[in-house]
Amino acid sequence: MGSSSGEDVYIAPTLARLLHSLPHVNVTLNRINNTFDPRSPAYQESLGILGSIPAAWLILTLFVLLIYLLTRCCDRKTRTSRSISALKVTLAITSVLCCAALGLGLYGNDDLHNGFSQLLTEGHQVEQLVSQIRNQTTQIEKTLTKNEESQLTTIRDAFDNYATNQTAVAQLLKWIDNAISNNSDAMHAASDIRLPLERIHLTAKIRLAEKIETWRWPITMTVLSLLLVLCVVLLVGVARHSRCALIAFSVCGLLAVIASYLMASVYLASSVALGDLCVASDKFLEEEASPELPREIVRYYTSCERARANPFTQRLREAKASIVALREVVRKMQKPANELFPGKGLEPIFISLSNQINDADKLFDTLMTLVDCHALHAHYLRGARALCNVGLLGLSLMLASSVLAGILLTILVWVDSHTWIYIRKRKDYHQVNETDTSYLPAPAASQAIAARTLQRSQGSYPPDTPPPSYTSAMLHISPHASAPPHEAQLLIDGCDKRSTEARGAHLSHLRGHTLGRLPSHHHESFSGPNNEKDSCSRPSSVLMMASHHLSLAKIVLLKKLQVCLQGLPKLQRF
């Protein structure tokens, strides 16, 4: 395509030529013509084969992920706690990259929407321009038909009456026949211009395209936004060390991988088809033109070359010549007709006829401007550039975004499925084993051991019954140990103020009825000069911990009992 001005020349973008150069093959892998032809089954088949490439990669990806997940499910080995910092960093970095890829898709979707909207806007302008040409020619035909059926016929009938100068009447009859002939020629010229444009109706197609774009743009935005939210959820799960969030991503991530590669299939086929269209858009318009619209007319408006003549110029020149001849004939016969037939009232008819001829002449001047190629070619250029420069770039960005997002989401699903198995649930504070107290601070570990020691010593409580409170434990022990009530109350208050000898003498009869030895204090002495100080100085810190952990209140009270009894002589088990 070419034109007189460099600014008016449409050049297919490099991206369109690159996509157009991709091999178009059929199911037998034979090359076919890559000219854009959506009605050709062979061309549709080639686009389907190109679009199946991401789909095939999706099937392979799902197969590999399935094998990996099956190996993880069948793996029953006990997994020790280990550092997963490297895995978490990998998940975080890959999630950020995936968000960037999805953001690229959002940007491309906006470009495609803008380019397509601009194309539809220019299509509306072309439709309005073609409608103006049709309306103009219709108005010319109506005006000239009125001339022939009303004024010229009335004048012709008046000339049939008797007149004294038959020679002049004969001349008037020749002039009126000439006027009718010129009027008919001009009317036929206008009809010839209108008929090729009669079947050009773009409104229905434009409305259909607008409806499709109205649904396509928000749906694409929604899908990409959901994928972004999924990546954000993974980031939050990694930051909070959430096992549930990572497991949820493992499930939803597979759906995201499927959606990404399916979109990539659609975008690849669409990009190649749009590239083929942009390389030879004028040829496609020529093929799509109605049979009543000659290809020379389409080529004239898509190229707008100076060397190419306007296909309507000849008919317009003939129409203008007929209008000029009609005006001249009417001017010549107006005076003799009024003189030969003064009582027929021809003067107003000639005046109205002259006015209508002038109106038709103006309509032809406007029509000549409308059918010029520059106005319509400008709309064609803006629409083609919007679709092929902006829209095709946006569609290519969406294709790249879908492919990158599919690869990154596959990595995320793989690493995430390997990460969450090393994240253990937080254990309940009531379920503490002696072997698991190494991670607790020293006071908490002692409290847990004391709680279990007291529970094992009470034979009347079932194994699953939680340890009794400190007060109930003392009331249970006192009858067997013959301890006075006031002594039990002293123990409840936190420490025994009596001397070690007095306490030893008082509890010497308890050797046969002990609470049980602590596992960590077998054959050890409970005497010590500093135990009473520790037992009286530690309750404040223990009670502070109990205020934050209500579930450890009983264990804290039992710890106080243990500390106060450390000064007693060693007890022996039955």
Coordinates of C-alpha atoms in Angstrom, one line a residue, residues 127 179 234 249 274 281 285 287 299 310 324 333 376 419 470 475 499 513 562:
E127 CA -20.3 4.1 8.7
A179 CA -34.0 19.4 -20.2
L234 CA 0.8 -17.2 49.2
F249 CA -2.4 -22.5 47.3
L274 CA -4.3 -10.6 14.0
S281 CA -5.6 -5.8 5.8
L285 CA -11.3 -5.8 2.9
E287 CA -12.2 -10.0 -0.3
R299 CA -8.5 -0.3 -3.3
N310 CA -11.6 8.2 -8.2
V324 CA -25.1 22.7 -16.1
M333 CA -36.8 28.6 -22.7
L376 CA -12.3 7.8 4.5
T419 CA 7.4 -26.6 51.8
Y470 CA -3.3 -27.4 94.4
L475 CA -7.0 -31.6 101.1
S499 CA 12.4 -24.7 110.1
H513 CA 2.5 -42.4 101.9
Q562 CA 7.3 -28.4 94.4

